[in-house]
XYZ file of C-alpha atoms in Angstrom:
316
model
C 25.811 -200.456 -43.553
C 22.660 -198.854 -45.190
C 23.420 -194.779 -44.970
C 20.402 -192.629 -45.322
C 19.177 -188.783 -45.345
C 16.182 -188.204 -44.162
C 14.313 -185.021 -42.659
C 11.829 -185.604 -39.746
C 7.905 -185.049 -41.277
C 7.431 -182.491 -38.542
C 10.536 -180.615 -39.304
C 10.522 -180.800 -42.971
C 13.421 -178.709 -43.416
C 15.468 -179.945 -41.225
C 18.126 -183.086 -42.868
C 19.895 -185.748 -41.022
C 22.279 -188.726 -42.023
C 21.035 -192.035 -40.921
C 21.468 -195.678 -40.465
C 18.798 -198.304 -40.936
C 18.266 -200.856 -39.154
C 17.300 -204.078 -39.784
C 13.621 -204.720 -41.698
C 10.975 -203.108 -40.597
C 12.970 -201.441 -37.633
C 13.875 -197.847 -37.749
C 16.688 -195.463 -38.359
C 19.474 -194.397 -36.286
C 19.699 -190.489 -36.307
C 23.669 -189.902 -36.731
C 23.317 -186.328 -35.400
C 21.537 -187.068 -32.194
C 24.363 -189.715 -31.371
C 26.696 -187.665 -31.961
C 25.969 -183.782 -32.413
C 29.538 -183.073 -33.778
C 27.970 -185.481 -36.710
C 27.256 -183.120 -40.244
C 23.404 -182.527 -41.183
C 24.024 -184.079 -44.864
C 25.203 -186.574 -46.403
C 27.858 -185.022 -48.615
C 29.696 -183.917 -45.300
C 29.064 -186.913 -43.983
C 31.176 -188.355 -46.637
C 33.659 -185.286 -46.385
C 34.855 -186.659 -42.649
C 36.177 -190.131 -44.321
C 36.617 -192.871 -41.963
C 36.144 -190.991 -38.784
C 32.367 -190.597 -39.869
C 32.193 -194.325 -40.778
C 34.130 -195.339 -37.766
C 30.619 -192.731 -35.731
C 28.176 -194.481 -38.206
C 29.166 -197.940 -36.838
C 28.957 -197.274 -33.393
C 25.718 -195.729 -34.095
C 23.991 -198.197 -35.062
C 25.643 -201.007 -32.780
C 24.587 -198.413 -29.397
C 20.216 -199.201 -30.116
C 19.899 -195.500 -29.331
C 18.418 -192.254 -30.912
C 16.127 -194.747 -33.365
C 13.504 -193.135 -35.018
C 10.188 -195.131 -36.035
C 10.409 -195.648 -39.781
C 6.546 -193.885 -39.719
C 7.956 -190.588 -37.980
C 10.702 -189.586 -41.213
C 10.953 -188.952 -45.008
C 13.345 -190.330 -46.645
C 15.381 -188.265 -48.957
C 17.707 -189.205 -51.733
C 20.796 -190.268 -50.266
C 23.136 -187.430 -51.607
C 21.224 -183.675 -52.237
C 23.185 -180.826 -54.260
C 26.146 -182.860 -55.460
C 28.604 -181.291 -57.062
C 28.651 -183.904 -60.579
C 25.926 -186.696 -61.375
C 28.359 -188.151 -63.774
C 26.670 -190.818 -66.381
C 27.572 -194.063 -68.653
C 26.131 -193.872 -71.553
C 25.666 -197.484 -73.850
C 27.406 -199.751 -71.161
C 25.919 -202.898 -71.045
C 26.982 -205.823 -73.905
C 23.029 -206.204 -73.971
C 21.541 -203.139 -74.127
C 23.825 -202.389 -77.227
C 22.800 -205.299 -78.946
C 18.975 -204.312 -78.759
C 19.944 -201.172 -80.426
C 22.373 -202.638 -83.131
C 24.983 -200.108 -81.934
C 28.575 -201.010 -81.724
C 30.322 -201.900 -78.238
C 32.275 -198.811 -77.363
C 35.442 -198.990 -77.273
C 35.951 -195.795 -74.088
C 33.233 -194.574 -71.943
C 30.398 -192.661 -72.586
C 30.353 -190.027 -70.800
C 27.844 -187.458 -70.369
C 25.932 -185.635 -67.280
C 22.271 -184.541 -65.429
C 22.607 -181.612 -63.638
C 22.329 -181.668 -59.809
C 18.541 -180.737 -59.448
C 17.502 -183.571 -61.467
C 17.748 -185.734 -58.520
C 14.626 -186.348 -55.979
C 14.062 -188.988 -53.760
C 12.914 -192.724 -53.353
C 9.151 -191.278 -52.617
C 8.698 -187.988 -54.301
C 7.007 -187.491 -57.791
C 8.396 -187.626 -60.975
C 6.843 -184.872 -62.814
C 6.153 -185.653 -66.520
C 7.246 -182.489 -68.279
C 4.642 -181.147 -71.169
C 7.805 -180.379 -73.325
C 8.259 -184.456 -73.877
C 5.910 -187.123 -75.241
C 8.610 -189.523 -74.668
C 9.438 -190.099 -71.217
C 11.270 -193.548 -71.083
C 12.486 -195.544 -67.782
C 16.524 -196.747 -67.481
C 17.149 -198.427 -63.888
C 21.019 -198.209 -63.155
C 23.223 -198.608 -60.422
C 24.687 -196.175 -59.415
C 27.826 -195.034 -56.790
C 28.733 -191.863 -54.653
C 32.444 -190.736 -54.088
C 33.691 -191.045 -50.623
C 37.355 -189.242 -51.002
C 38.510 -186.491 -53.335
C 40.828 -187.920 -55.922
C 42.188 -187.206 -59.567
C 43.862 -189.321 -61.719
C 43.441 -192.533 -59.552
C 44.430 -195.222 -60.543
C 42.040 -198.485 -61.709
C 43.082 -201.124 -58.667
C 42.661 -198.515 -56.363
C 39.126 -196.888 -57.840
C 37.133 -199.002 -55.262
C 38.741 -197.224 -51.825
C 37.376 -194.066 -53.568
C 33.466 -195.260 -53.454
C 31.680 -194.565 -50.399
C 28.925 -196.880 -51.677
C 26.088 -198.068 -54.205
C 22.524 -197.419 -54.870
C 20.089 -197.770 -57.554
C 18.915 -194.970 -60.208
C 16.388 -194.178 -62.757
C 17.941 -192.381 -65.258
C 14.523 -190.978 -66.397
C 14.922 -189.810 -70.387
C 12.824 -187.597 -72.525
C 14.085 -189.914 -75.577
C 12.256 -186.650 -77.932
C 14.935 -184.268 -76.508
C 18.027 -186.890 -76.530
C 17.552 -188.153 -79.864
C 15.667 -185.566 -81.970
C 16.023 -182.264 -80.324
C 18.740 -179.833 -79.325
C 21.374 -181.160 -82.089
C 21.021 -184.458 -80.708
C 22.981 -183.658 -77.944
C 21.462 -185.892 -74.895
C 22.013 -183.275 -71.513
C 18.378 -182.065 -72.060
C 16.679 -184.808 -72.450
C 18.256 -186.541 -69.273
C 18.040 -183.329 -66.844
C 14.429 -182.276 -66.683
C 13.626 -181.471 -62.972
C 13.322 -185.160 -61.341
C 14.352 -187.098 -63.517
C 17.297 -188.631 -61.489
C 15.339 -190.799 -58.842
C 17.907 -192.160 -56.084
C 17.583 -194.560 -53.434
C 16.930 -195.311 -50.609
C 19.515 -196.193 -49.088
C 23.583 -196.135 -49.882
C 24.648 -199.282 -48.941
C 28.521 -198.834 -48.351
C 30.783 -200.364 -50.486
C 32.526 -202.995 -47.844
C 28.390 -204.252 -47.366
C 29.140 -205.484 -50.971
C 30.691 -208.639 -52.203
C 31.165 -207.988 -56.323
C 28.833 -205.252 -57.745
C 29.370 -206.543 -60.850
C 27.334 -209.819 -60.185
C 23.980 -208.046 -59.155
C 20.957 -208.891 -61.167
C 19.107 -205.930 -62.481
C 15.349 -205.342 -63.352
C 12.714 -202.836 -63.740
C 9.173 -203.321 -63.850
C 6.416 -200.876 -65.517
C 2.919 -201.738 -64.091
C 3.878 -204.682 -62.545
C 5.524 -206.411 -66.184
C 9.261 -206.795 -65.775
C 10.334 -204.674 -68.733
C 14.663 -204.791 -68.380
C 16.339 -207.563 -66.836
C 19.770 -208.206 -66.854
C 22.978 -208.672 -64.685
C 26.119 -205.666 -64.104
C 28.033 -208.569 -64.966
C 26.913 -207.187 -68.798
C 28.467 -204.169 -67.703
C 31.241 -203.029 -70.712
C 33.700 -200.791 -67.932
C 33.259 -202.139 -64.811
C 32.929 -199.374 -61.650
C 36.740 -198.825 -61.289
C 37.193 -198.528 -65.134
C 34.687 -195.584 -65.037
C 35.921 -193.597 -62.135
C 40.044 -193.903 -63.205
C 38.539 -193.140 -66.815
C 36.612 -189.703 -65.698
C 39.280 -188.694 -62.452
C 41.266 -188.289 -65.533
C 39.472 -185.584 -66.773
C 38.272 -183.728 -63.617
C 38.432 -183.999 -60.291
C 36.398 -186.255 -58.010
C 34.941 -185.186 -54.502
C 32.826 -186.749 -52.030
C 29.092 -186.853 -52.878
C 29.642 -187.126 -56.503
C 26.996 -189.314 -58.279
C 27.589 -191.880 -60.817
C 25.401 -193.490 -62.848
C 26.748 -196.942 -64.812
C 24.540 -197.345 -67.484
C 20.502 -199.408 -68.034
C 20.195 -202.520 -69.526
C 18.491 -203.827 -72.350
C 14.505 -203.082 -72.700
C 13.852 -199.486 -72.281
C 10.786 -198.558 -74.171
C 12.336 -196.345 -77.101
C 13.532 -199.456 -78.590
C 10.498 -201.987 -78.156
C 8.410 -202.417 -81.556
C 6.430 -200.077 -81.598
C 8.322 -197.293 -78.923
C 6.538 -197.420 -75.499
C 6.294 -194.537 -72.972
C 4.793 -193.567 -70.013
C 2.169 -191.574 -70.449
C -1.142 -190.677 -68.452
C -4.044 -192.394 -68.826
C -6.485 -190.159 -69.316
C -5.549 -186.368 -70.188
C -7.473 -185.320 -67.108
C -5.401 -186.702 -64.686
C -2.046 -184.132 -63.584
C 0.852 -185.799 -65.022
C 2.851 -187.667 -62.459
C 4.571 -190.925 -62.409
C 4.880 -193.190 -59.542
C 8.336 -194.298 -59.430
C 9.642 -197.340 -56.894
C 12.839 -198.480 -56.173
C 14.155 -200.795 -54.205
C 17.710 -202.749 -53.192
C 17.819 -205.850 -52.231
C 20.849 -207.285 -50.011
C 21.752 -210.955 -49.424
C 19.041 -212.987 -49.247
C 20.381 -215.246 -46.343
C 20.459 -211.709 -44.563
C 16.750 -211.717 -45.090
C 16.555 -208.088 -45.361
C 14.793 -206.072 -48.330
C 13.632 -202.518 -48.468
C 10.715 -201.677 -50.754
C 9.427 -197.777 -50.782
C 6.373 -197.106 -52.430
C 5.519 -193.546 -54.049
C 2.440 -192.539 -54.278
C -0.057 -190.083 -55.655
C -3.489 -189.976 -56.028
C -2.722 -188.548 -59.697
C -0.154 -190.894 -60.547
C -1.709 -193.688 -63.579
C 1.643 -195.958 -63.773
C 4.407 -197.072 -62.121
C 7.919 -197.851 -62.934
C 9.826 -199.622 -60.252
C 13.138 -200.984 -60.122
C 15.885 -203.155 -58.036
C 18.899 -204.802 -57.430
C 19.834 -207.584 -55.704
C 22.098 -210.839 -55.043
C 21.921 -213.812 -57.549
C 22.272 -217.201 -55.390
């Protein structure tokens, strides 16, 4: 299944967990199925299987669908309590940078209100000349758990999405003692979405291909097979340290090809210093392609001057 939160445009503050159909169709409003059904995801996730178990029925009853045209989509999980992040874990991205393979995880963090949704702006900060792209996959916690155990990490992941682990590359690397939360937590700088595609929808995460585009050029492609600790690695590593709950965001690390390391460093920047600062940031997920199914949202801005857009999907 393809989870979703979403807020009707004529209600704007009003949020909903849904499930999407198939292409182009719409999404099935959880609460109006069932109105015993949560508001958001991160309760949504807090009911375990018996929201799954609703979730499936959902979507196999045809009712309460909303046209695709009459919703916003919001990130899948608001107001987490952790967005927990790899740092350096891909074989390839550390060789671009002549860094050593780590031998344990990287760990460091955004804060909550970094994350915004698949269609909402990306405001370029005037603190940073050096805003740089990093699309990631990421996971969300389904079940509390500490100290869990690697061969069971997997029944602890509600499901998968992709990120943009937008970084200010002035702040992480030159600023603030060179410590990198700064530099990675500027308001929306955590893009998420669409859609969290649950993690029995999912055959090996760690055979995806990986890319990210800026202005149409692919700039990082890879595959999470190039990932260094694997999803279950990373969640028995960290449950070590604190404990998980359902909601919690993880991101696993970019590949090779961010623009701090190209010769010379590129960044996004506006063109012309007239134009507000904005970015217009797209990401996508791409399931089986036998299944025929793709979901592509578009942000967009009448100040925005590039875009950065990024996916996942199935290699045949």
């Amino acid at each position: 299944m393809r989870l979703v939160q979403f807020c009707h445009k004529v209600a704007e503050g009003i949020v909903r967990v849904g499930v999407e159909q198939d292409e182009g169709q719409g999404i099935v409003d959880l609460k109006a199925f069932d109105p015993s059904m949560p508001s958001t995801m991160r309760e949504f996730l807090e009911l375990g299987p018996k929201g799954m178990d609703c979730a499936k029925r959902a979507l196999s009853s045809g009712q309460n669908v909303l046209p695709r045209s009459d919703i916003r989509l919001l990130s899948p999980v608001t107001n987490p309590e952790k967005v927990v992040c790899v740092g350096m874990n891909y074989k390839d991205h550390c060789l671009e940078q002549n860094a050593p393979i780590p031998k344990e995880p990287i760990i460091f963090s955004k804060f909550p209100c970094s994350i915004t949704g698949p269609n909402d702006d990306i405001i370029l900060p005037d603190e940073s000349q050096e805003v740089d792209w990093e699309v990631e996959l990421a996971f969300v916690i389904g079940r509390k758990g500490k100290h869990i155990k690697e061969e069971e990490a997997l029944s602890y992941i509600a499901g998968f999405t992709v990120a943009n682990d937008v970084s200010a590359r002035d702040w992480q690397m030159k600023r603030n003692g060179k410590q990198w939360l700064l530099g990675k937590t500027f308001d929306t700088f955590c893009p998420l979405g669409p859609a969290l595609v649950t993690t029995d929808s999912l055959k090996d995460v760690h055979k995806l291909g990986i890319r990210c585009f800026v202005n149409g050029a692919t700039v990082q492609e890879s595959n999470t097979n190039q990932m260094i600790f694997q999803t279950e690695k990373v969640v028995a590593w960290v449950s070590q340290f604190v404990t998980l709950y359902p909601g919690d965001v993880f991101l696993t690390g970019t590949p090779p090809g961010v623009g701090v390391f190209r010769n010379p460093p590129v960044f996004l920047k506006p063109i012309s210093s007239e134009l507000i600062p904005k970015r217009i940031v797209e990401i996508f997920l791409l399931r089986r392609k036998e299944m025929s199914w793709s979901v592509r949202l578009m942000r967009s801005d009448r100040y925005a001057t590039q875009s950065c857009n990024g996916e996942i999907f199935y290699i045949d």
